Structures are given as C-alpha cells and as structure tokens.
Amino acid sequence: MKERISFATFLSNVQIRLFTWRRGELVGTDDFGNRYFRDRKAQKGSGRRQRRWVLYNGEPEATKVPPEWHGWLHHTNDAPLKPGDAFHKPWQKEHQPNRTGTIGAYRPPGHTLEGGQRARATGDYEPWTPG
C-alpha cells in the first residue's frame, strides 16, 4: 500500500515521474515498496556512468533505502544484492528507516512528551562549583 504524501511532494515528483516514464527501466523493488530504476537509453562505452534513481513509496526519505540498494544506487555494486547473498549475516537486524520526528521516535525517560519526570541523580554526581 502506498503511503500518503503531501501535495507539495506530489508536485515535486511530477518531473521525476515523467522522466522515469520516458527513460526509466525498472530494476527492482525493496521491502518498503521503493522502486529502483536505471536509464534505459544509457550508451555503453561513452565513458559516462549509468544514471540510477529511486522512486520512494510515500514521502522521500533517504533512510528508507536499505544497504543493498544503497550500494547499487552509488555504483558500488553492478547489481543489487539478493536476500540470500553472502553479504547478509544471520546476526544482522532488519533495516529500519530513521524515525526522528515521527510518533515512533525514541523518547528517553524525562522527555517532555513522556511526562517530563526523570529519576533523581544517583549519589555519585557532584556538581562543579567555581571557586
């Protein structure tokens, strides 16, 4: 399911969507629903790197790009890594986008939105006094 986006984001995406329609070749999608493209009309042997880009599912946020696709976008890998590839280790956690500024953001005890009360300092704290 596509995330909702603001009207301003929709208007800014019109140009890139037109470019994608005319010149883009779909390479794949990730678990977040982002779609990755490369230039269909890239000339081999011209000495220029092939253009690669992503269309985000929802608001554009760079932290929504998983590491395997990040490497492909920045020409580190020629092809995106597959889920069963040796790059993936069993101890690695699933990729999560940055949640700063959202409901899911971390708020430590004492944060104003978490009640504003924190535990008293322990006895090992001694404030500095000039003198």
mmCIF file of C-alpha atoms in Angstrom:
data_model
loop_
_atom_site.group_PDB
_atom_site.id
_atom_site.type_symbol
_atom_site.label_atom_id
_atom_site.label_comp_id
_atom_site.label_asym_id
_atom_site.label_seq_id
_atom_site.Cartn_x
_atom_site.Cartn_y
_atom_site.Cartn_z
ATOM 1 C CA MET A 1 0.000 0.000 0.000
ATOM 2 C CA LYS A 2 1.318 3.428 -0.886
ATOM 3 C CA GLU A 3 1.879 5.905 1.896
ATOM 4 C CA ARG A 4 0.092 9.233 1.745
ATOM 5 C CA ILE A 5 2.198 12.156 0.600
ATOM 6 C CA SER A 6 1.722 15.887 0.825
ATOM 7 C CA PHE A 7 0.565 17.910 -2.154
ATOM 8 C CA ALA A 8 3.945 19.688 -2.328
ATOM 9 C CA THR A 9 5.731 16.333 -2.539
ATOM 10 C CA PHE A 10 3.343 15.206 -5.263
ATOM 11 C CA LEU A 11 4.074 18.305 -7.340
ATOM 12 C CA SER A 12 7.827 17.913 -6.920
ATOM 13 C CA ASN A 13 7.583 14.288 -8.078
ATOM 14 C CA VAL A 14 5.818 15.111 -11.357
ATOM 15 C CA GLN A 15 9.077 15.861 -13.188
ATOM 16 C CA ILE A 16 10.895 12.742 -11.979
ATOM 17 C CA ARG A 17 7.876 10.564 -12.762
ATOM 18 C CA LEU A 18 7.730 11.935 -16.310
ATOM 19 C CA PHE A 19 11.465 11.287 -16.731
ATOM 20 C CA THR A 20 11.001 7.767 -15.338
ATOM 21 C CA TRP A 21 8.133 7.069 -17.724
ATOM 22 C CA ARG A 22 10.187 8.192 -20.733
ATOM 23 C CA ARG A 23 13.652 6.824 -19.915
ATOM 24 C CA GLY A 24 13.434 4.566 -16.869
ATOM 25 C CA GLU A 25 13.883 0.805 -16.755
ATOM 26 C CA LEU A 26 12.644 -0.874 -13.575
ATOM 27 C CA VAL A 27 15.437 -2.834 -11.873
ATOM 28 C CA GLY A 28 13.569 -3.941 -8.763
ATOM 29 C CA THR A 29 11.750 -3.057 -5.570
ATOM 30 C CA ASP A 30 12.605 -3.386 -1.887
ATOM 31 C CA ASP A 31 10.620 -4.411 1.196
ATOM 32 C CA PHE A 32 9.446 -0.817 1.751
ATOM 33 C CA GLY A 33 7.851 -0.582 -1.694
ATOM 34 C CA ASN A 34 10.526 1.723 -3.146
ATOM 35 C CA ARG A 35 11.143 1.191 -6.864
ATOM 36 C CA TYR A 36 14.640 1.421 -8.378
ATOM 37 C CA PHE A 37 15.340 2.452 -11.969
ATOM 38 C CA ARG A 38 18.218 2.889 -14.393
ATOM 39 C CA ASP A 39 18.469 4.834 -17.624
ATOM 40 C CA ARG A 40 17.118 2.740 -20.484
ATOM 41 C CA LYS A 41 18.958 4.819 -23.090
ATOM 42 C CA ALA A 42 22.398 4.776 -21.459
ATOM 43 C CA GLN A 43 25.174 4.465 -24.018
ATOM 44 C CA LYS A 44 27.718 1.777 -23.370
ATOM 45 C CA GLY A 45 31.321 2.800 -23.978
ATOM 46 C CA SER A 46 30.610 6.528 -23.734
ATOM 47 C CA GLY A 47 32.705 6.823 -20.569
ATOM 48 C CA ARG A 48 29.753 8.077 -18.517
ATOM 49 C CA ARG A 49 28.211 6.203 -15.646
ATOM 50 C CA GLN A 50 24.694 4.945 -15.994
ATOM 51 C CA ARG A 51 22.081 7.065 -14.213
ATOM 52 C CA ARG A 52 20.285 5.277 -11.357
ATOM 53 C CA TRP A 53 17.476 6.563 -9.144
ATOM 54 C CA VAL A 54 14.750 5.580 -6.703
ATOM 55 C CA LEU A 55 11.056 6.422 -6.503
ATOM 56 C CA TYR A 56 10.090 6.317 -2.845
ATOM 57 C CA ASN A 57 6.910 4.761 -1.545
ATOM 58 C CA GLY A 58 5.475 7.787 0.259
ATOM 59 C CA GLU A 59 7.456 10.782 1.475
ATOM 60 C CA PRO A 60 11.004 10.914 0.094
ATOM 61 C CA GLU A 61 13.354 9.908 2.906
ATOM 62 C CA ALA A 62 16.885 8.698 2.138
ATOM 63 C CA THR A 63 16.977 6.425 5.193
ATOM 64 C CA LYS A 64 14.255 4.286 3.603
ATOM 65 C CA VAL A 65 16.880 2.854 1.217
ATOM 66 C CA PRO A 66 18.283 -0.468 2.525
ATOM 67 C CA PRO A 67 22.076 -1.031 2.362
ATOM 68 C CA GLU A 68 21.960 -3.451 -0.579
ATOM 69 C CA TRP A 69 20.133 -0.903 -2.731
ATOM 70 C CA HIS A 70 22.252 1.992 -1.449
ATOM 71 C CA GLY A 71 25.348 0.260 -2.798
ATOM 72 C CA TRP A 72 23.702 -0.207 -6.172
ATOM 73 C CA LEU A 73 22.490 3.424 -6.363
ATOM 74 C CA HIS A 74 26.003 4.727 -5.677
ATOM 75 C CA HIS A 75 27.683 2.416 -8.223
ATOM 76 C CA THR A 76 29.422 0.338 -5.535
ATOM 77 C CA ASN A 77 27.782 -2.824 -6.910
ATOM 78 C CA ASP A 78 26.886 -3.587 -10.521
ATOM 79 C CA ALA A 79 23.756 -5.434 -9.415
ATOM 80 C CA PRO A 80 21.716 -5.155 -6.219
ATOM 81 C CA LEU A 81 22.425 -7.844 -3.634
ATOM 82 C CA LYS A 82 19.931 -10.668 -3.295
ATOM 83 C CA PRO A 83 18.367 -11.555 0.100
ATOM 84 C CA GLY A 84 20.283 -14.875 0.316
ATOM 85 C CA ASP A 85 23.623 -13.301 -0.635
ATOM 86 C CA ALA A 86 26.787 -13.750 1.464
ATOM 87 C CA PHE A 87 26.542 -10.065 2.398
ATOM 88 C CA HIS A 88 23.597 -10.834 4.679
ATOM 89 C CA LYS A 89 24.674 -12.253 8.051
ATOM 90 C CA PRO A 90 22.314 -14.101 10.430
ATOM 91 C CA TRP A 91 23.054 -11.628 13.247
ATOM 92 C CA GLN A 92 22.064 -8.555 11.226
ATOM 93 C CA LYS A 93 18.840 -6.794 12.125
ATOM 94 C CA GLU A 94 16.221 -5.849 9.582
ATOM 95 C CA HIS A 95 16.716 -2.352 8.107
ATOM 96 C CA GLN A 96 14.558 0.382 9.655
ATOM 97 C CA PRO A 97 14.214 3.907 8.308
ATOM 98 C CA ASN A 98 15.029 6.892 10.522
ATOM 99 C CA ARG A 99 12.073 7.673 12.796
ATOM 100 C CA THR A 100 13.228 11.070 14.043
ATOM 101 C CA GLY A 101 10.291 13.479 14.114
ATOM 102 C CA THR A 102 7.668 10.735 13.967
ATOM 103 C CA ILE A 103 5.450 9.021 16.541
ATOM 104 C CA GLY A 104 7.881 6.080 16.622
ATOM 105 C CA ALA A 105 10.885 8.211 17.611
ATOM 106 C CA TYR A 106 12.810 7.271 20.746
ATOM 107 C CA ARG A 107 11.995 9.421 23.766
ATOM 108 C CA PRO A 108 14.059 8.755 26.881
ATOM 109 C CA PRO A 109 12.588 8.933 30.377
ATOM 110 C CA GLY A 110 12.254 12.598 31.331
ATOM 111 C CA HIS A 111 11.348 13.770 27.827
ATOM 112 C CA THR A 112 8.556 16.354 27.893
ATOM 113 C CA LEU A 113 6.315 14.098 25.800
ATOM 114 C CA GLU A 114 6.956 11.191 28.198
ATOM 115 C CA GLY A 115 5.748 13.018 31.300
ATOM 116 C CA GLY A 116 8.765 15.248 31.893
ATOM 117 C CA GLN A 117 9.830 13.466 35.082
ATOM 118 C CA ARG A 118 13.086 11.572 35.301
ATOM 119 C CA ALA A 119 14.710 9.606 38.067
ATOM 120 C CA ARG A 120 16.810 11.578 40.535
ATOM 121 C CA ALA A 121 20.552 11.567 40.005
ATOM 122 C CA THR A 122 22.464 8.957 41.956
ATOM 123 C CA GLY A 123 24.822 9.874 44.794
ATOM 124 C CA ASP A 124 27.926 9.770 42.578
ATOM 125 C CA TYR A 125 27.063 13.060 40.876
ATOM 126 C CA GLU A 126 28.801 16.112 42.247
ATOM 127 C CA PRO A 127 28.145 19.466 40.519
ATOM 128 C CA TRP A 128 31.086 21.700 39.758
ATOM 129 C CA THR A 129 31.180 24.968 41.658
ATOM 130 C CA PRO A 130 33.634 27.696 40.731
ATOM 131 C CA GLY A 131 35.884 28.771 43.381
#
